[in-house]
Short mmCIF file of C-alpha atoms and ligand atoms in Angstrom, two decimals:
data_model
loop_
_atom_site.label_atom_id
_atom_site.label_comp_id
_atom_site.label_asym_id
_atom_site.label_seq_id
_atom_site.Cartn_x
_atom_site.Cartn_y
_atom_site.Cartn_z
CA MET J 19 21.02 13.42 19.71
CA GLN J 20 20.79 9.66 18.97
CA LYS J 21 20.60 8.65 15.34
CA ALA J 22 18.56 6.05 13.43
CA THR J 23 18.93 5.11 9.78
CA MET J 24 16.40 3.77 7.33
CA VAL J 25 16.90 2.45 3.78
CA LEU J 26 13.95 2.16 1.41
CA ASP J 27 13.89 0.88 -2.15
CA GLN J 28 10.96 0.79 -4.57
CA ALA J 29 11.88 -2.78 -5.49
CA PHE J 30 11.78 -4.18 -1.92
CA LYS J 31 8.11 -4.94 -1.40
CA ILE J 32 6.37 -6.67 1.48
CA GLY J 33 2.94 -6.65 -0.09
CA GLU J 34 0.00 -4.66 -1.36
CA VAL J 35 -2.03 -3.03 1.41
CA ASP J 36 -5.54 -4.46 1.43
CA SER J 37 -7.43 -1.29 2.31
CA ARG J 38 -9.66 -3.38 4.58
CA ILE J 39 -6.91 -3.33 7.23
CA TYR J 40 -8.30 0.12 8.08
CA GLY J 41 -11.65 -1.38 9.05
CA SER J 42 -13.56 -0.75 12.26
CA PHE J 43 -16.40 -2.17 14.30
CA ILE J 44 -19.89 -1.24 15.46
CA GLU J 45 -21.43 -3.55 18.05
CA HIS J 46 -24.80 -3.34 19.77
CA LEU J 47 -22.98 -2.33 22.94
CA GLY J 48 -23.32 0.76 25.13
CA ARG J 49 -23.85 3.88 23.04
CA ALA J 50 -22.17 2.66 19.82
CA VAL J 51 -25.47 2.33 17.95
CA TYR J 52 -28.02 4.20 20.10
CA GLY J 53 -26.67 7.70 20.80
CA GLY J 54 -23.65 7.01 18.60
CA ILE J 55 -24.49 6.42 14.96
CA TYR J 56 -28.28 6.45 15.46
CA GLU J 57 -30.18 9.07 17.45
CA PRO J 58 -33.43 10.04 15.70
CA ASP J 59 -34.20 13.00 18.00
CA HIS J 60 -30.73 14.52 17.74
CA PRO J 61 -30.68 17.96 16.03
CA GLN J 62 -28.17 16.56 13.51
CA ALA J 63 -30.17 13.40 12.70
CA ASN J 64 -31.14 12.78 9.08
CA GLU J 65 -34.49 11.30 7.99
CA MET J 66 -33.23 7.80 8.85
CA GLY J 67 -32.20 8.83 12.36
CA PHE J 68 -28.47 8.75 11.61
CA ARG J 69 -26.30 11.45 13.15
CA LYS J 70 -24.86 13.53 10.31
CA ASP J 71 -22.01 14.84 12.48
CA VAL J 72 -20.91 11.25 13.16
CA ILE J 73 -21.26 10.31 9.48
CA GLU J 74 -18.89 13.16 8.60
CA LEU J 75 -16.28 12.02 11.13
CA VAL J 76 -16.49 8.41 9.95
CA LYS J 77 -16.01 9.60 6.37
CA GLU J 78 -12.92 11.56 7.43
CA LEU J 79 -11.47 8.23 8.54
CA LYS J 80 -12.23 6.59 5.17
CA VAL J 81 -13.24 3.35 6.89
CA PRO J 82 -13.41 0.67 4.18
CA ILE J 83 -15.17 -2.10 6.15
CA ILE J 84 -17.17 -2.18 9.39
CA ARG J 85 -17.87 -5.30 11.44
CA TYR J 86 -21.41 -5.73 12.86
CA PRO J 87 -23.43 -6.52 15.04
CA GLY J 88 -20.86 -7.97 17.47
CA GLY J 89 -18.74 -8.90 19.30
CA ASN J 90 -20.10 -10.75 22.29
CA PHE J 91 -23.55 -9.39 21.42
CA VAL J 92 -23.87 -11.53 18.30
CA SER J 93 -23.70 -14.78 20.26
CA GLY J 94 -27.17 -14.18 21.71
CA TYR J 95 -28.69 -12.21 18.82
CA ASN J 96 -31.77 -13.18 16.83
CA TRP J 97 -31.30 -11.24 13.62
CA GLU J 98 -35.00 -11.62 12.79
CA ASP J 99 -35.80 -9.34 15.78
CA GLY J 100 -34.15 -6.43 13.99
CA VAL J 101 -35.95 -6.49 10.62
CA GLY J 102 -39.45 -5.51 9.52
CA PRO J 103 -41.78 -2.88 10.94
CA LYS J 104 -40.17 -1.24 13.98
CA GLU J 105 -43.37 -1.36 16.04
CA ASN J 106 -43.32 -5.18 15.87
CA ARG J 107 -39.73 -5.59 16.96
CA PRO J 108 -39.33 -7.24 20.38
CA ARG J 109 -37.37 -5.88 23.30
CA ARG J 110 -34.95 -8.46 24.64
CA LEU J 111 -32.68 -8.95 27.61
CA GLU J 112 -29.21 -8.65 26.14
CA LEU J 113 -27.04 -11.04 28.12
CA ALA J 114 -23.55 -10.23 26.84
CA TRP J 115 -23.58 -6.69 28.24
CA ARG J 116 -26.61 -6.90 30.61
CA THR J 117 -28.73 -4.30 28.87
CA ILE J 118 -32.09 -4.07 27.14
CA GLU J 119 -31.96 -4.27 23.35
CA THR J 120 -34.88 -2.47 21.68
CA ASN J 121 -34.06 -3.78 18.19
CA GLU J 122 -35.03 -0.40 16.77
CA PHE J 123 -31.84 -0.64 14.73
CA GLY J 124 -31.06 -3.86 12.82
CA THR J 125 -29.53 -5.29 9.67
CA ASN J 126 -31.29 -3.04 7.13
CA GLU J 127 -30.65 0.13 9.12
CA PHE J 128 -27.00 -0.86 9.38
CA MET J 129 -26.77 -1.39 5.62
CA ASP J 130 -28.38 2.04 5.03
CA TRP J 131 -25.83 3.58 7.38
CA ILE J 132 -22.97 1.71 5.67
CA GLN J 133 -23.98 3.39 2.41
CA ALA J 134 -24.13 6.76 4.12
CA VAL J 135 -20.51 6.41 5.30
CA ASP J 136 -19.25 4.92 1.97
CA SER J 137 -18.15 1.68 3.59
CA GLU J 138 -18.74 -2.04 3.34
CA ALA J 139 -20.15 -4.46 5.92
CA MET J 140 -18.42 -7.38 7.63
CA MET J 141 -21.37 -9.30 9.04
CA ALA J 142 -21.13 -11.77 11.92
CA VAL J 143 -23.50 -14.71 12.40
CA ASN J 144 -24.56 -16.11 15.76
CA LEU J 145 -22.82 -19.42 16.46
CA GLY J 146 -23.41 -19.13 20.21
CA THR J 147 -27.13 -19.80 20.71
CA ARG J 148 -27.86 -20.51 17.06
CA GLY J 149 -26.32 -22.25 14.09
CA ILE J 150 -26.38 -23.32 10.44
CA ASP J 151 -30.01 -22.58 9.72
CA GLU J 152 -30.13 -19.02 11.06
CA ALA J 153 -26.82 -18.22 9.34
CA ARG J 154 -27.97 -19.38 5.92
CA ASN J 155 -31.35 -17.65 6.36
CA LEU J 156 -29.67 -14.35 7.18
CA LEU J 157 -27.35 -14.74 4.20
CA GLU J 158 -30.30 -15.52 1.92
CA TYR J 159 -32.16 -12.51 3.34
CA CYS J 160 -29.19 -10.23 2.68
CA ASN J 161 -27.65 -11.50 -0.55
CA HIS J 162 -30.16 -13.50 -2.59
CA PRO J 163 -31.76 -11.46 -5.38
CA GLY J 164 -35.35 -12.70 -4.86
CA GLY J 165 -37.93 -15.42 -5.46
CA THR J 166 -37.34 -17.26 -2.15
CA TYR J 167 -38.90 -16.89 1.28
CA TRP J 168 -36.09 -14.88 2.94
CA SER J 169 -35.10 -12.76 -0.06
CA ASP J 170 -38.75 -11.88 -0.68
CA LEU J 171 -39.11 -10.96 2.98
CA ARG J 172 -36.26 -8.47 2.53
CA LYS J 173 -38.11 -7.00 -0.44
CA LYS J 174 -41.29 -6.80 1.61
CA HIS J 175 -39.26 -4.87 4.18
CA GLY J 176 -38.48 -2.27 1.52
CA TYR J 177 -35.10 -3.50 0.24
CA GLU J 178 -35.62 -4.53 -3.38
CA LYS J 179 -31.94 -4.96 -4.14
CA PRO J 180 -29.79 -7.47 -2.20
CA HIS J 181 -27.23 -6.02 0.20
CA ASN J 182 -24.50 -8.23 -1.30
CA ILE J 183 -22.44 -8.48 1.87
CA LYS J 184 -19.14 -10.09 0.93
CA VAL J 185 -17.39 -10.79 4.26
CA TRP J 186 -18.96 -12.93 7.02
CA CYS J 187 -17.61 -13.87 10.45
CA LEU J 188 -18.48 -17.35 11.74
CA GLY J 189 -19.37 -16.30 15.29
CA ASN J 190 -17.28 -14.31 17.76
CA GLU J 191 -14.62 -15.31 20.31
CA MET J 192 -16.07 -18.79 20.71
CA ASP J 193 -13.02 -19.83 22.78
CA GLY J 194 -13.95 -17.47 25.64
CA PRO J 195 -15.88 -18.81 28.67
CA TRP J 196 -17.65 -15.40 28.83
CA GLN J 197 -19.16 -16.02 25.40
CA ILE J 198 -22.83 -17.02 25.20
CA GLY J 199 -22.62 -20.56 23.84
CA HIS J 200 -18.85 -20.91 24.43
CA LYS J 201 -17.44 -24.00 22.74
CA THR J 202 -14.39 -26.21 22.72
CA ALA J 203 -12.19 -25.99 19.62
CA GLU J 204 -13.59 -29.33 18.42
CA GLU J 205 -17.19 -28.23 18.91
CA TYR J 206 -16.63 -24.87 17.26
CA GLY J 207 -14.48 -26.28 14.46
CA ARG J 208 -17.20 -28.74 13.45
CA LEU J 209 -19.98 -26.14 13.63
CA ALA J 210 -17.96 -23.52 11.77
CA CYS J 211 -17.11 -26.02 9.03
CA GLU J 212 -20.72 -27.09 8.50
CA THR J 213 -21.98 -23.49 8.64
CA ALA J 214 -19.31 -22.39 6.19
CA LYS J 215 -20.25 -25.11 3.70
CA VAL J 216 -23.91 -24.16 3.75
CA MET J 217 -23.18 -20.44 3.55
CA LYS J 218 -20.91 -20.90 0.54
CA TRP J 219 -23.53 -23.09 -1.13
CA THR J 220 -26.02 -20.26 -0.56
CA ASP J 221 -23.67 -17.63 -1.99
CA PRO J 222 -20.32 -18.82 -3.36
CA SER J 223 -19.05 -15.26 -3.75
CA ILE J 224 -18.70 -14.62 0.00
CA GLU J 225 -15.53 -14.74 2.10
CA LEU J 226 -15.57 -16.35 5.55
CA VAL J 227 -13.64 -15.62 8.74
CA ALA J 228 -13.24 -18.39 11.33
CA CYS J 229 -12.77 -17.43 14.98
CA GLY J 230 -9.23 -17.60 16.22
CA SER J 231 -8.43 -17.07 19.90
CA SER J 232 -9.84 -14.06 21.69
CA SER J 233 -6.26 -13.17 22.63
CA SER J 234 -2.84 -14.80 22.58
CA ALA J 235 -3.03 -14.93 26.39
CA MET J 236 -5.76 -17.58 26.32
CA ALA J 237 -4.55 -20.92 27.67
CA THR J 238 -5.95 -22.60 24.55
CA PHE J 239 -4.16 -20.22 22.13
CA ALA J 240 -2.41 -21.95 19.21
CA GLU J 241 -4.05 -25.30 19.88
CA TRP J 242 -7.40 -23.58 19.27
CA GLU J 243 -6.30 -22.15 15.92
CA ALA J 244 -4.78 -25.46 14.81
CA THR J 245 -7.87 -27.49 15.70
CA VAL J 246 -10.30 -24.98 14.19
CA LEU J 247 -8.28 -24.85 10.97
CA GLU J 248 -8.04 -28.64 10.79
CA HIS J 249 -11.84 -28.64 10.58
CA THR J 250 -12.43 -25.56 8.45
CA TYR J 251 -9.37 -25.15 6.22
CA ASP J 252 -11.07 -25.89 2.90
CA HIS J 253 -14.13 -23.79 3.64
CA VAL J 254 -12.89 -20.53 5.18
CA ASP J 255 -10.66 -17.73 3.93
CA TYR J 256 -9.40 -16.01 7.09
CA ILE J 257 -8.76 -16.68 10.76
CA SER J 258 -9.46 -13.91 13.25
CA LEU J 259 -7.12 -12.33 15.84
CA HIS J 260 -8.21 -10.08 18.71
CA THR J 261 -6.10 -8.08 21.14
CA TYR J 262 -6.41 -5.11 23.49
CA TYR J 263 -3.63 -3.32 25.37
CA GLY J 264 -3.45 -1.07 28.42
CA ASN J 265 -1.00 0.83 30.60
CA ARG J 266 -2.29 -0.34 33.96
CA ASP J 267 0.98 0.09 35.83
CA ASN J 268 1.74 3.45 34.19
CA ASP J 269 5.01 2.24 32.67
CA ILE J 270 5.15 4.25 29.46
CA ALA J 271 8.36 2.72 28.07
CA ASN J 272 6.89 -0.75 28.47
CA TYR J 273 3.46 0.30 27.20
CA LEU J 274 4.83 1.76 23.97
CA ALA J 275 6.57 -1.55 23.21
CA ARG J 276 3.31 -3.50 23.21
CA SER J 277 3.18 -3.47 19.42
CA MET J 278 6.00 -6.03 19.62
CA ASP J 279 3.47 -8.33 21.25
CA MET J 280 1.12 -7.74 18.32
CA ASP J 281 3.97 -8.57 15.92
CA ALA J 282 4.68 -11.83 17.74
CA PHE J 283 0.97 -12.72 17.79
CA ILE J 284 0.66 -12.18 14.03
CA LYS J 285 3.78 -14.22 13.32
CA SER J 286 2.52 -17.11 15.47
CA VAL J 287 -0.87 -17.20 13.76
CA ILE J 288 0.78 -17.14 10.31
CA SER J 289 2.91 -20.11 11.40
CA ILE J 290 -0.13 -22.05 12.58
CA CYS J 291 -2.00 -21.40 9.31
CA ASP J 292 1.01 -22.53 7.30
CA TYR J 293 1.55 -25.58 9.50
CA ILE J 294 -1.99 -26.76 8.77
CA LYS J 295 -1.46 -25.90 5.10
CA ALA J 296 1.64 -28.11 5.01
CA LYS J 297 -0.06 -30.89 6.95
CA ARG J 298 -2.95 -30.94 4.50
CA ARG J 299 -0.66 -30.53 1.45
CA SER J 300 -2.97 -27.68 0.55
CA LYS J 301 -2.32 -25.07 -2.11
CA LYS J 302 -4.63 -22.63 -0.36
CA THR J 303 -3.31 -19.96 1.99
CA ILE J 304 -5.37 -18.77 4.95
CA ASN J 305 -4.92 -15.06 5.63
CA LEU J 306 -5.46 -13.06 8.82
CA SER J 307 -8.36 -10.87 9.85
CA PHE J 308 -7.24 -8.86 12.89
CA ASP J 309 -10.83 -7.92 13.48
CA GLU J 310 -10.56 -6.52 17.01
CA TRP J 311 -7.59 -4.46 18.16
CA ASN J 312 -7.16 -1.32 20.25
CA VAL J 313 -6.26 0.10 23.64
CA TRP J 314 -8.91 -0.84 26.20
CA TYR J 315 -8.48 -0.42 29.94
CA HIS J 316 -9.48 3.11 31.02
CA SER J 317 -13.18 2.30 31.34
CA ASN J 318 -12.95 -0.99 33.22
CA GLU J 319 -13.63 0.43 36.67
CA SER J 320 -16.54 2.71 35.76
CA ASP J 321 -18.30 -0.12 33.88
CA ARG J 322 -18.57 -2.13 37.07
CA LYS J 323 -20.79 0.54 38.64
CA LEU J 324 -23.46 0.40 35.93
CA GLU J 325 -27.05 -0.62 36.63
CA PRO J 326 -28.02 -3.68 34.57
CA TRP J 327 -31.01 -3.82 32.22
CA THR J 328 -31.01 -0.26 30.95
CA ILE J 329 -31.14 0.79 27.30
CA ALA J 330 -27.83 1.87 25.75
CA PRO J 331 -25.97 2.87 28.94
CA PRO J 332 -22.46 4.34 28.56
CA GLN J 333 -20.22 1.25 28.46
CA LEU J 334 -16.54 0.86 27.58
CA GLU J 335 -16.22 4.61 27.08
CA ASP J 336 -12.44 4.85 27.26
CA VAL J 337 -11.18 8.43 27.14
CA TYR J 338 -7.93 8.10 25.24
CA ASN J 339 -4.84 10.09 26.04
CA PHE J 340 -1.77 11.08 24.07
CA GLU J 341 0.29 7.97 24.92
CA ASP J 342 -2.60 5.78 23.67
CA ALA J 343 -2.40 7.57 20.32
CA LEU J 344 1.31 6.73 20.10
CA LEU J 345 0.64 3.05 20.77
CA VAL J 346 -2.23 3.01 18.25
CA GLY J 347 0.24 4.46 15.72
CA SER J 348 2.68 1.63 16.46
CA LEU J 349 -0.08 -0.99 16.23
CA LEU J 350 -0.99 0.35 12.79
CA ILE J 351 2.67 0.08 11.81
CA SER J 352 2.66 -3.57 12.93
CA LEU J 353 -0.42 -4.35 10.84
CA LEU J 354 1.19 -2.69 7.81
CA LYS J 355 4.44 -4.62 8.26
CA HIS J 356 2.42 -7.81 7.80
CA ALA J 357 0.46 -6.57 4.79
CA ASP J 358 1.29 -9.77 2.92
CA ARG J 359 -0.87 -11.83 5.34
CA VAL J 360 -3.07 -9.44 7.34
CA LYS J 361 -5.78 -8.62 4.83
CA MET J 362 -8.44 -7.22 7.16
CA ALA J 363 -8.35 -5.52 10.55
CA CYS J 364 -10.89 -3.65 12.64
CA LEU J 365 -10.09 -0.94 15.14
CA ALA J 366 -12.51 -1.87 17.90
CA GLN J 367 -14.65 0.05 17.97
CA LEU J 368 -15.76 3.14 16.04
CA VAL J 369 -18.13 5.34 18.06
CA ASN J 370 -18.33 5.82 21.87
CA VAL J 371 -17.34 2.24 22.75
CA ILE J 372 -13.49 2.13 22.95
CA ALA J 373 -13.62 4.41 19.96
CA PRO J 374 -11.86 7.18 18.03
CA ILE J 375 -15.15 9.12 17.85
CA MET J 376 -17.07 10.24 20.92
CA THR J 377 -20.52 11.80 21.18
CA GLU J 378 -22.84 13.23 23.78
CA ASN J 379 -26.48 12.22 23.52
CA GLY J 380 -28.16 15.31 22.11
CA GLY J 381 -24.78 17.04 22.02
CA PRO J 382 -21.60 17.24 19.93
CA ALA J 383 -19.33 14.61 18.41
CA TRP J 384 -15.54 14.90 18.58
CA ARG J 385 -12.26 13.17 17.74
CA GLN J 386 -10.36 11.29 20.44
CA THR J 387 -6.54 11.28 20.38
CA ILE J 388 -6.39 7.89 18.63
CA PHE J 389 -8.50 9.28 15.78
CA TYR J 390 -5.41 10.91 14.27
CA PRO J 391 -2.97 8.03 13.70
CA TYR J 392 -5.89 5.91 12.49
CA MET J 393 -6.97 8.61 10.03
CA HIS J 394 -3.42 9.24 8.81
CA ALA J 395 -2.79 5.55 8.15
CA SER J 396 -6.14 5.07 6.43
CA VAL J 397 -5.82 8.15 4.24
CA PHE J 398 -2.10 7.98 3.39
CA GLY J 399 -1.31 4.28 3.87
CA ARG J 400 -2.72 2.89 0.64
CA GLY J 401 -0.37 1.21 -1.84
CA THR J 402 2.48 -1.24 -1.29
CA VAL J 403 4.33 -1.68 1.97
CA LEU J 404 8.10 -1.55 1.48
CA HIS J 405 10.68 -3.47 3.46
CA SER J 406 12.48 -0.86 5.49
CA ILE J 407 16.00 -1.64 6.60
CA VAL J 408 16.14 0.16 9.93
CA ASP J 409 19.02 0.59 12.30
CA SER J 410 17.83 2.23 15.50
CA PRO J 411 19.18 2.58 19.03
CA LYS J 412 17.27 0.27 21.38
CA TYR J 413 16.09 -0.05 24.97
CA ASP J 414 14.74 -2.73 27.31
CA SER J 415 11.56 -2.57 29.39
CA LYS J 416 9.79 -4.77 31.94
CA ASP J 417 8.32 -7.15 29.35
CA PHE J 418 10.42 -6.54 26.24
CA THR J 419 14.05 -6.42 25.16
CA ASP J 420 15.74 -4.75 22.20
CA ILE J 421 12.90 -2.33 21.56
CA PRO J 422 13.87 0.04 18.74
CA TYR J 423 13.24 3.66 19.65
CA LEU J 424 12.26 4.15 16.03
CA ASP J 425 9.16 2.18 15.05
CA THR J 426 8.52 2.71 11.36
CA THR J 427 7.23 1.47 8.04
CA ALA J 428 6.66 2.93 4.57
CA VAL J 429 3.91 2.72 1.98
CA PHE J 430 4.56 3.42 -1.69
CA ASN J 431 1.53 4.52 -3.69
CA GLU J 432 2.73 4.00 -7.26
CA GLU J 433 -0.48 5.30 -8.84
CA ALA J 434 -0.35 8.59 -6.97
CA ASP J 435 3.47 8.81 -7.15
CA GLU J 436 3.56 9.17 -3.37
CA LEU J 437 5.65 7.65 -0.63
CA THR J 438 4.63 7.85 3.04
CA ILE J 439 6.78 6.99 6.03
CA PHE J 440 4.94 6.39 9.32
CA ALA J 441 7.16 6.63 12.38
CA VAL J 442 6.90 6.63 16.16
CA ASN J 443 9.79 7.86 18.28
CA ARG J 444 9.39 5.86 21.50
CA ASP J 445 12.18 7.74 23.28
CA LEU J 446 10.88 9.38 26.48
CA GLU J 447 13.79 11.79 26.76
CA ASN J 448 15.27 12.64 23.39
CA ASP J 449 14.50 13.67 19.86
CA LEU J 450 15.84 11.24 17.27
CA LEU J 451 17.87 12.12 14.21
CA LEU J 452 16.54 10.17 11.24
CA GLU J 453 18.70 9.58 8.17
CA CYS J 454 16.81 8.02 5.27
CA ASP J 455 18.39 6.57 2.18
CA LEU J 456 15.73 7.12 -0.47
CA ARG J 457 17.97 6.92 -3.53
CA SER J 458 15.41 4.93 -5.52
CA PHE J 459 13.09 7.89 -4.95
CA ALA J 460 15.63 10.42 -6.25
CA ASP J 461 12.97 12.38 -8.17
CA TYR J 462 10.77 12.72 -5.05
CA GLN J 463 10.58 15.59 -2.59
CA MET J 464 9.07 15.82 0.85
CA ILE J 465 5.71 17.59 0.74
CA GLU J 466 4.52 17.30 4.33
CA HIS J 467 5.64 16.29 7.81
CA ILE J 468 2.65 15.80 10.10
CA ALA J 469 3.45 15.20 13.78
CA LEU J 470 1.47 14.44 16.91
CA THR J 471 3.40 15.53 20.00
CA ASN J 472 2.46 16.61 23.51
CA ASP J 473 4.24 17.48 26.74
CA ASP J 474 1.55 15.73 28.73
CA MET J 475 1.32 11.98 28.09
CA LYS J 476 -2.08 11.92 29.77
CA ALA J 477 -3.58 14.76 27.69
CA THR J 478 -7.04 13.94 26.30
CA ASN J 479 -9.70 15.44 24.04
CA THR J 480 -13.00 15.92 25.86
CA VAL J 481 -16.34 17.54 25.10
CA LYS J 482 -15.02 20.76 26.69
CA GLN J 483 -11.53 20.56 25.17
CA GLN J 484 -12.03 18.87 21.85
CA LEU J 485 -8.82 20.15 20.27
CA ASN J 486 -6.39 19.57 23.10
CA VAL J 487 -4.42 16.89 21.25
CA ILE J 488 -4.24 17.56 17.53
CA PRO J 489 -1.57 17.03 14.88
CA HIS J 490 0.54 19.88 13.54
CA ASN J 491 2.78 20.40 10.54
CA GLN J 492 6.55 20.49 10.94
CA ASP J 493 9.12 21.99 8.60
CA VAL J 494 9.55 20.18 5.33
CA VAL J 495 13.16 19.15 4.69
CA PRO J 496 14.52 18.93 1.12
CA LEU J 497 15.94 15.62 -0.13
CA ASP J 498 19.58 15.86 -1.05
CA GLN J 499 20.21 13.40 -3.91
CA GLY J 500 17.74 10.96 -2.43
CA ARG J 501 18.98 11.37 1.12
CA LEU J 502 16.90 12.82 3.93
CA THR J 503 18.03 14.01 7.32
CA THR J 504 15.31 15.08 9.70
CA SER J 505 14.45 14.89 13.35
CA LEU J 506 11.59 13.16 15.14
CA SER J 507 10.52 14.76 18.41
CA LYS J 508 10.70 12.64 21.54
CA LEU J 509 7.48 10.68 22.01
CA SER J 510 5.91 11.51 18.67
CA TRP J 511 3.81 10.04 15.88
CA ASN J 512 5.01 11.19 12.45
CA VAL J 513 3.77 11.04 8.88
CA LEU J 514 6.46 11.99 6.34
CA ARG J 515 4.95 12.42 2.87
CA PHE J 516 6.94 12.51 -0.38
CA LYS J 517 5.78 13.14 -3.93
CA LYS J 518 7.39 12.66 -7.33
CA GLN J 519 8.44 15.97 -8.86
CA ASN J 520 7.86 16.61 -12.57
O1 AHR I 1116 -14.97 -4.93 21.59
C1 AHR I 1116 -15.48 -5.26 22.84
C2 AHR I 1116 -15.58 -6.75 23.08
O2 AHR I 1116 -14.30 -7.29 23.14
C3 AHR I 1116 -16.26 -7.57 22.00
O3 AHR I 1116 -17.63 -7.61 22.13
C4 AHR I 1116 -15.66 -8.91 22.19
O4 AHR I 1116 -15.61 -9.65 20.99
C5 AHR I 1116 -14.32 -8.66 22.79
O5 AHR I 1116 -14.08 -9.42 23.92
#
């Protein structure tokens, strides 16, 4: 058996985990809203039309922040269409996804749902077809206590108290030619700067996210970030990153290394932020909001066959398999490793649309394979990320070299006296012996080893087989004077939990 070693020390800290890195995303797209979180005639719907079964699953994930209403959708959205009496709300052609938007669900319904799932909203404004005025009006509608036109309109709509939404995205993927109202970096940078100024004058307590590139593969990547930050540096708090991965050529070894691409992307964006900081002699640091990330490729073919102009058709309904769960585990590890600069991240998306939770209209809701690593990280990965000194055997693949078989990180929760190691064994053939030097945790013992393993890399959870891929508990191994020797099954996601003993 090959061996990997890991050294952890309480004193070697990367940074505090901002819990908002376990965020997610609900867009008006496919069945995310209609048939996903909202289905008034579903047997499990509450009085507001929200599916209680979905609420329970979202709560299991402990999602701290949820981005809304898009995505590409937001760039053509009139937020005013979605507030006030439902019978007066217009139906619109929705151009981003070629559907009909009924507007039955809008800002206030979303904020009610956010409360129901104990989360917080990350609201995006439309900088595609609209601009400064609509953004500040929406902010006034949502956050101003009262006594002005828009805040009083909110009250008239039945919401006496302001929603107090703290995080706002200045548009979505404005670098992409597919975006409604696509802009050059100069055009977007100027608009984002002026919108940001006015929004912060309206409510100085908010935090703003400027659009970075829609992926690092864009020809304009890096130059886009630099130009946008030149314009917006003093007025925004975060720059966004988006990325999606797939295993189109069914090369598992290469696919599982894709988190190294995410690592490189994060490092590049940090460098660009700090380059602009240096250029401006600024004392302010711009942090990263990785507000769209996931696996997305299974659904691409079936989406092409859809009829346009229907209401909430099934779109982007990727059915995730076991290997996708392993990559999602590694992507979470990458986000954690950059906890000092990645302060928010959104698994895109949350329900039905490239999502950990699936539903049938009128039927059940269930957990996809990727639900599990996401839940484990969100539930157990709160605290401080520790530098792990790892020595692992390595391999090369089509696109990557020196890929460690062991992909790992550790989170120390000082308040709860708990340490959690997250680890993926990328080895296709062999279990891996893991030796951990935990001498600064000498009074700790292992309390749980959760593992996700499967003989079939393509195994999925479906409506008929909802529990096909589920985690199991492995034997707990005692620490011997702060040293742990355990084994990680080939192709596995692992959560090793330790607790201080009295
Ligand atoms: O999450 C699906 C889509 O991916 C979003 O609408 C868009 O921002 C991105 O291209």
